[in-house]
Amino acid sequence: MLYVVIIACEFAFWAVLFAGLFVRYGLRMPRLSTVVLLLTPLVDLVLLAVASWDLLSGGTANLAHSLAAIYLGYSLAYGKRHIGKLDRWFQARYARKRQQPVPVFQDMEKELPRSQRERRAWFRLLRMYLVLATLMGGAILLTGDPARTQALHAPLLIWTLIVLVDGVISFARRDEPAAPAGADRAGS
């Protein structure tokens, strides 16, 4: 049943998001769109409540509980970023449709050196990990029955290793030094 709830929450998240942005740009009702967009965290709360209820009512953790924790971690770490990108896309689409000037958006992160971009990406991954680890660890502690939560141990270990390896790689990266001015004209 939890798999169905995860799929339904994913569908609901995107449906609420598209509806909110359509109301904002298609119907030109920014206040109502804000109310609709505020429903996106509610989707996460529904998933959290169902997964928690399942475990606390005597259920045994399985892959679905790990997926729920990963989903919630991803949603909290990357959701705002995805919403912002989609918001800019809707804004540009409706500007073109109404033959208005298309706003130019600058992705400030693209202008950063590669090492800084990778470190920022790692910190987003770390935020995701902290949420999913808190949820999985909390489930393990709250149920108080290692046999019922055994399925959460391996995914938690795997995600810990992923975050550690990605962190080492991200912080070990060094940008190539910029070429000195006029170096391209050497030998002329």
mmCIF file of C-alpha atoms in Angstrom:
data_model
loop_
_atom_site.group_PDB
_atom_site.id
_atom_site.type_symbol
_atom_site.label_atom_id
_atom_site.label_comp_id
_atom_site.label_asym_id
_atom_site.label_seq_id
_atom_site.Cartn_x
_atom_site.Cartn_y
_atom_site.Cartn_z
ATOM 1 C CA MET A 1 0.000 0.000 0.000
ATOM 2 C CA LEU A 2 2.856 2.399 0.774
ATOM 3 C CA TYR A 3 4.114 2.089 -2.818
ATOM 4 C CA VAL A 4 0.742 3.352 -4.037
ATOM 5 C CA VAL A 5 0.887 6.263 -1.592
ATOM 6 C CA ILE A 6 4.398 7.188 -2.781
ATOM 7 C CA ILE A 7 3.269 7.187 -6.421
ATOM 8 C CA ALA A 8 0.118 9.132 -5.545
ATOM 9 C CA CYS A 9 2.167 11.711 -3.613
ATOM 10 C CA GLU A 10 4.577 12.134 -6.517
ATOM 11 C CA PHE A 11 1.648 12.635 -8.887
ATOM 12 C CA ALA A 12 -0.059 15.002 -6.428
ATOM 13 C CA PHE A 13 3.111 17.054 -5.982
ATOM 14 C CA TRP A 14 3.447 17.691 -9.724
ATOM 15 C CA ALA A 15 -0.299 18.220 -10.180
ATOM 16 C CA VAL A 16 -0.400 20.830 -7.399
ATOM 17 C CA LEU A 17 2.744 22.480 -8.732
ATOM 18 C CA PHE A 18 1.467 22.723 -12.314
ATOM 19 C CA ALA A 19 -1.960 23.865 -11.103
ATOM 20 C CA GLY A 20 -0.422 26.593 -8.940
ATOM 21 C CA LEU A 21 1.768 27.878 -11.753
ATOM 22 C CA PHE A 22 -1.101 27.745 -14.254
ATOM 23 C CA VAL A 23 -3.254 29.763 -11.857
ATOM 24 C CA ARG A 24 -0.402 32.265 -11.441
ATOM 25 C CA TYR A 25 0.506 32.750 -15.103
ATOM 26 C CA GLY A 26 -2.391 31.332 -17.105
ATOM 27 C CA LEU A 27 -5.226 32.798 -15.051
ATOM 28 C CA ARG A 28 -3.169 35.704 -13.666
ATOM 29 C CA MET A 29 -4.213 35.103 -10.071
ATOM 30 C CA PRO A 30 -0.979 35.296 -8.058
ATOM 31 C CA ARG A 31 -2.612 35.268 -4.604
ATOM 32 C CA LEU A 32 -4.661 32.165 -5.345
ATOM 33 C CA SER A 33 -1.599 30.500 -6.878
ATOM 34 C CA THR A 34 0.313 31.086 -3.656
ATOM 35 C CA VAL A 35 -2.424 29.270 -1.742
ATOM 36 C CA VAL A 36 -2.337 26.384 -4.226
ATOM 37 C CA LEU A 37 1.474 26.181 -4.127
ATOM 38 C CA LEU A 38 1.395 26.077 -0.330
ATOM 39 C CA LEU A 39 -0.304 22.695 -0.687
ATOM 40 C CA THR A 40 2.927 21.087 -1.963
ATOM 41 C CA PRO A 41 4.343 20.543 1.557
ATOM 42 C CA LEU A 42 1.020 18.985 2.499
ATOM 43 C CA VAL A 43 1.761 16.183 0.039
ATOM 44 C CA ASP A 44 4.984 15.439 1.918
ATOM 45 C CA LEU A 45 3.156 15.479 5.235
ATOM 46 C CA VAL A 46 0.639 12.932 3.934
ATOM 47 C CA LEU A 47 3.441 10.584 2.900
ATOM 48 C CA LEU A 48 5.216 11.051 6.226
ATOM 49 C CA ALA A 49 2.005 10.369 8.147
ATOM 50 C CA VAL A 50 1.161 7.213 6.194
ATOM 51 C CA ALA A 51 4.683 5.762 6.429
ATOM 52 C CA SER A 52 4.887 6.568 10.144
ATOM 53 C CA TRP A 53 1.456 5.142 10.850
ATOM 54 C CA ASP A 54 2.363 1.954 9.009
ATOM 55 C CA LEU A 55 5.463 1.390 11.140
ATOM 56 C CA LEU A 56 3.993 2.544 14.445
ATOM 57 C CA SER A 57 0.942 0.319 14.017
ATOM 58 C CA GLY A 58 3.130 -2.775 13.907
ATOM 59 C CA GLY A 59 4.199 -2.913 10.269
ATOM 60 C CA THR A 60 7.590 -4.172 9.195
ATOM 61 C CA ALA A 61 9.864 -1.792 7.320
ATOM 62 C CA ASN A 62 10.563 -2.655 3.703
ATOM 63 C CA LEU A 63 11.853 -0.987 0.553
ATOM 64 C CA ALA A 64 8.765 1.245 0.444
ATOM 65 C CA HIS A 65 9.696 2.839 3.771
ATOM 66 C CA SER A 66 13.214 3.530 2.479
ATOM 67 C CA LEU A 67 11.759 5.008 -0.713
ATOM 68 C CA ALA A 68 9.419 7.206 1.332
ATOM 69 C CA ALA A 69 12.354 8.554 3.351
ATOM 70 C CA ILE A 70 14.379 9.136 0.174
ATOM 71 C CA TYR A 71 11.403 10.840 -1.492
ATOM 72 C CA LEU A 72 10.921 13.165 1.475
ATOM 73 C CA GLY A 73 14.633 13.929 1.665
ATOM 74 C CA TYR A 74 14.757 14.697 -2.046
ATOM 75 C CA SER A 75 11.634 16.821 -1.853
ATOM 76 C CA LEU A 76 12.994 18.942 0.982
ATOM 77 C CA ALA A 77 16.497 19.298 -0.470
ATOM 78 C CA TYR A 78 15.659 19.817 -4.139
ATOM 79 C CA GLY A 79 11.986 20.822 -4.214
ATOM 80 C CA LYS A 80 12.511 24.581 -4.008
ATOM 81 C CA ARG A 81 15.063 24.397 -6.813
ATOM 82 C CA HIS A 82 12.694 22.456 -9.077
ATOM 83 C CA ILE A 83 9.808 24.778 -8.277
ATOM 84 C CA GLY A 84 11.959 27.811 -9.140
ATOM 85 C CA LYS A 85 13.029 26.353 -12.484
ATOM 86 C CA LEU A 86 9.484 25.428 -13.393
ATOM 87 C CA ASP A 87 8.252 28.859 -12.293
ATOM 88 C CA ARG A 88 10.757 30.540 -14.625
ATOM 89 C CA TRP A 89 9.725 28.208 -17.459
ATOM 90 C CA PHE A 90 6.022 29.054 -16.964
ATOM 91 C CA GLN A 91 6.809 32.756 -16.775
ATOM 92 C CA ALA A 92 8.743 32.653 -20.061
ATOM 93 C CA ARG A 93 6.128 30.457 -21.766
ATOM 94 C CA TYR A 94 3.248 32.763 -20.915
ATOM 95 C CA ALA A 95 5.266 35.867 -21.830
ATOM 96 C CA ARG A 96 5.847 34.393 -25.322
ATOM 97 C CA LYS A 97 2.197 33.366 -25.581
ATOM 98 C CA ARG A 98 1.064 36.909 -24.771
ATOM 99 C CA GLN A 99 3.739 38.373 -27.060
ATOM 100 C CA GLN A 100 5.422 40.103 -24.156
ATOM 101 C CA PRO A 101 9.165 40.373 -23.639
ATOM 102 C CA VAL A 102 10.529 37.079 -22.395
ATOM 103 C CA PRO A 103 12.362 37.586 -19.113
ATOM 104 C CA VAL A 104 16.005 36.624 -19.162
ATOM 105 C CA PHE A 105 17.014 34.524 -16.203
ATOM 106 C CA GLN A 106 20.587 34.184 -15.125
ATOM 107 C CA ASP A 107 21.664 31.006 -13.432
ATOM 108 C CA MET A 108 24.203 32.515 -11.081
ATOM 109 C CA GLU A 109 25.452 29.062 -10.170
ATOM 110 C CA LYS A 110 26.668 28.434 -13.743
ATOM 111 C CA GLU A 111 29.020 31.367 -13.393
ATOM 112 C CA LEU A 112 30.744 29.815 -10.392
ATOM 113 C CA PRO A 113 33.896 27.741 -10.793
ATOM 114 C CA ARG A 114 33.232 24.037 -11.187
ATOM 115 C CA SER A 115 34.582 23.189 -7.742
ATOM 116 C CA GLN A 116 32.121 25.588 -6.085
ATOM 117 C CA ARG A 117 29.208 24.217 -8.111
ATOM 118 C CA GLU A 118 30.123 20.684 -7.079
ATOM 119 C CA ARG A 119 30.381 21.659 -3.432
ATOM 120 C CA ARG A 120 26.989 23.356 -3.549
ATOM 121 C CA ALA A 121 25.557 20.223 -5.150
ATOM 122 C CA TRP A 122 27.141 18.165 -2.377
ATOM 123 C CA PHE A 123 25.574 20.352 0.304
ATOM 124 C CA ARG A 124 22.158 19.802 -1.337
ATOM 125 C CA LEU A 125 22.870 16.060 -1.299
ATOM 126 C CA LEU A 126 23.899 16.365 2.346
ATOM 127 C CA ARG A 127 20.587 18.095 3.186
ATOM 128 C CA MET A 128 18.741 15.275 1.458
ATOM 129 C CA TYR A 129 20.789 12.704 3.355
ATOM 130 C CA LEU A 130 20.201 14.392 6.708
ATOM 131 C CA VAL A 131 16.444 14.254 6.163
ATOM 132 C CA LEU A 132 16.370 10.642 4.987
ATOM 133 C CA ALA A 133 18.820 9.527 7.688
ATOM 134 C CA THR A 134 16.746 11.279 10.350
ATOM 135 C CA LEU A 135 13.594 9.601 9.066
ATOM 136 C CA MET A 136 15.148 6.152 8.762
ATOM 137 C CA GLY A 137 17.020 6.466 12.057
ATOM 138 C CA GLY A 138 13.905 7.818 13.742
ATOM 139 C CA ALA A 139 11.883 4.871 12.454
ATOM 140 C CA ILE A 140 14.492 2.459 13.792
ATOM 141 C CA LEU A 141 14.478 4.136 17.222
ATOM 142 C CA LEU A 142 10.723 4.674 17.468
ATOM 143 C CA THR A 143 9.750 1.119 16.621
ATOM 144 C CA GLY A 144 12.304 -0.212 19.075
ATOM 145 C CA ASP A 145 12.324 -3.554 17.279
ATOM 146 C CA PRO A 146 15.464 -4.220 15.211
ATOM 147 C CA ALA A 147 13.806 -7.162 13.465
ATOM 148 C CA ARG A 148 11.003 -4.936 12.111
ATOM 149 C CA THR A 149 13.383 -2.250 10.842
ATOM 150 C CA GLN A 150 16.157 -4.445 9.439
ATOM 151 C CA ALA A 151 15.257 -3.351 5.884
ATOM 152 C CA LEU A 152 16.245 0.250 6.693
ATOM 153 C CA HIS A 153 19.825 -0.517 7.726
ATOM 154 C CA ALA A 154 21.285 -1.315 4.281
ATOM 155 C CA PRO A 155 19.786 1.717 2.468
ATOM 156 C CA LEU A 156 20.961 3.969 5.289
ATOM 157 C CA LEU A 157 24.481 2.568 5.031
ATOM 158 C CA ILE A 158 24.481 2.893 1.231
ATOM 159 C CA TRP A 159 23.351 6.537 1.405
ATOM 160 C CA THR A 160 25.980 7.255 4.055
ATOM 161 C CA LEU A 161 28.674 5.896 1.750
ATOM 162 C CA ILE A 162 27.293 7.836 -1.236
ATOM 163 C CA VAL A 163 27.398 11.116 0.691
ATOM 164 C CA LEU A 164 30.882 10.461 2.051
ATOM 165 C CA VAL A 165 32.375 9.488 -1.322
ATOM 166 C CA ASP A 166 30.680 12.378 -3.111
ATOM 167 C CA GLY A 167 31.906 14.757 -0.397
ATOM 168 C CA VAL A 168 35.494 13.582 -0.744
ATOM 169 C CA ILE A 169 35.323 13.952 -4.527
ATOM 170 C CA SER A 170 33.613 17.369 -4.339
ATOM 171 C CA PHE A 171 36.113 18.822 -1.893
ATOM 172 C CA ALA A 172 39.137 17.277 -3.575
ATOM 173 C CA ARG A 173 38.327 18.975 -6.892
ATOM 174 C CA ARG A 174 40.470 21.947 -7.739
ATOM 175 C CA ASP A 175 39.794 24.348 -10.558
ATOM 176 C CA GLU A 176 42.449 24.790 -13.189
ATOM 177 C CA PRO A 177 44.261 28.083 -12.788
ATOM 178 C CA ALA A 178 43.258 30.758 -15.235
ATOM 179 C CA ALA A 179 45.687 31.336 -18.072
ATOM 180 C CA PRO A 180 47.738 34.509 -17.639
ATOM 181 C CA ALA A 181 46.608 37.484 -19.677
ATOM 182 C CA GLY A 182 48.125 37.413 -23.132
ATOM 183 C CA ALA A 183 49.164 33.769 -22.919
ATOM 184 C CA ASP A 184 47.107 32.977 -25.999
ATOM 185 C CA ARG A 185 49.273 35.416 -27.993
ATOM 186 C CA ALA A 186 52.574 33.834 -26.994
ATOM 187 C CA GLY A 187 54.772 33.132 -29.979
ATOM 188 C CA SER A 188 53.117 35.769 -32.187
#
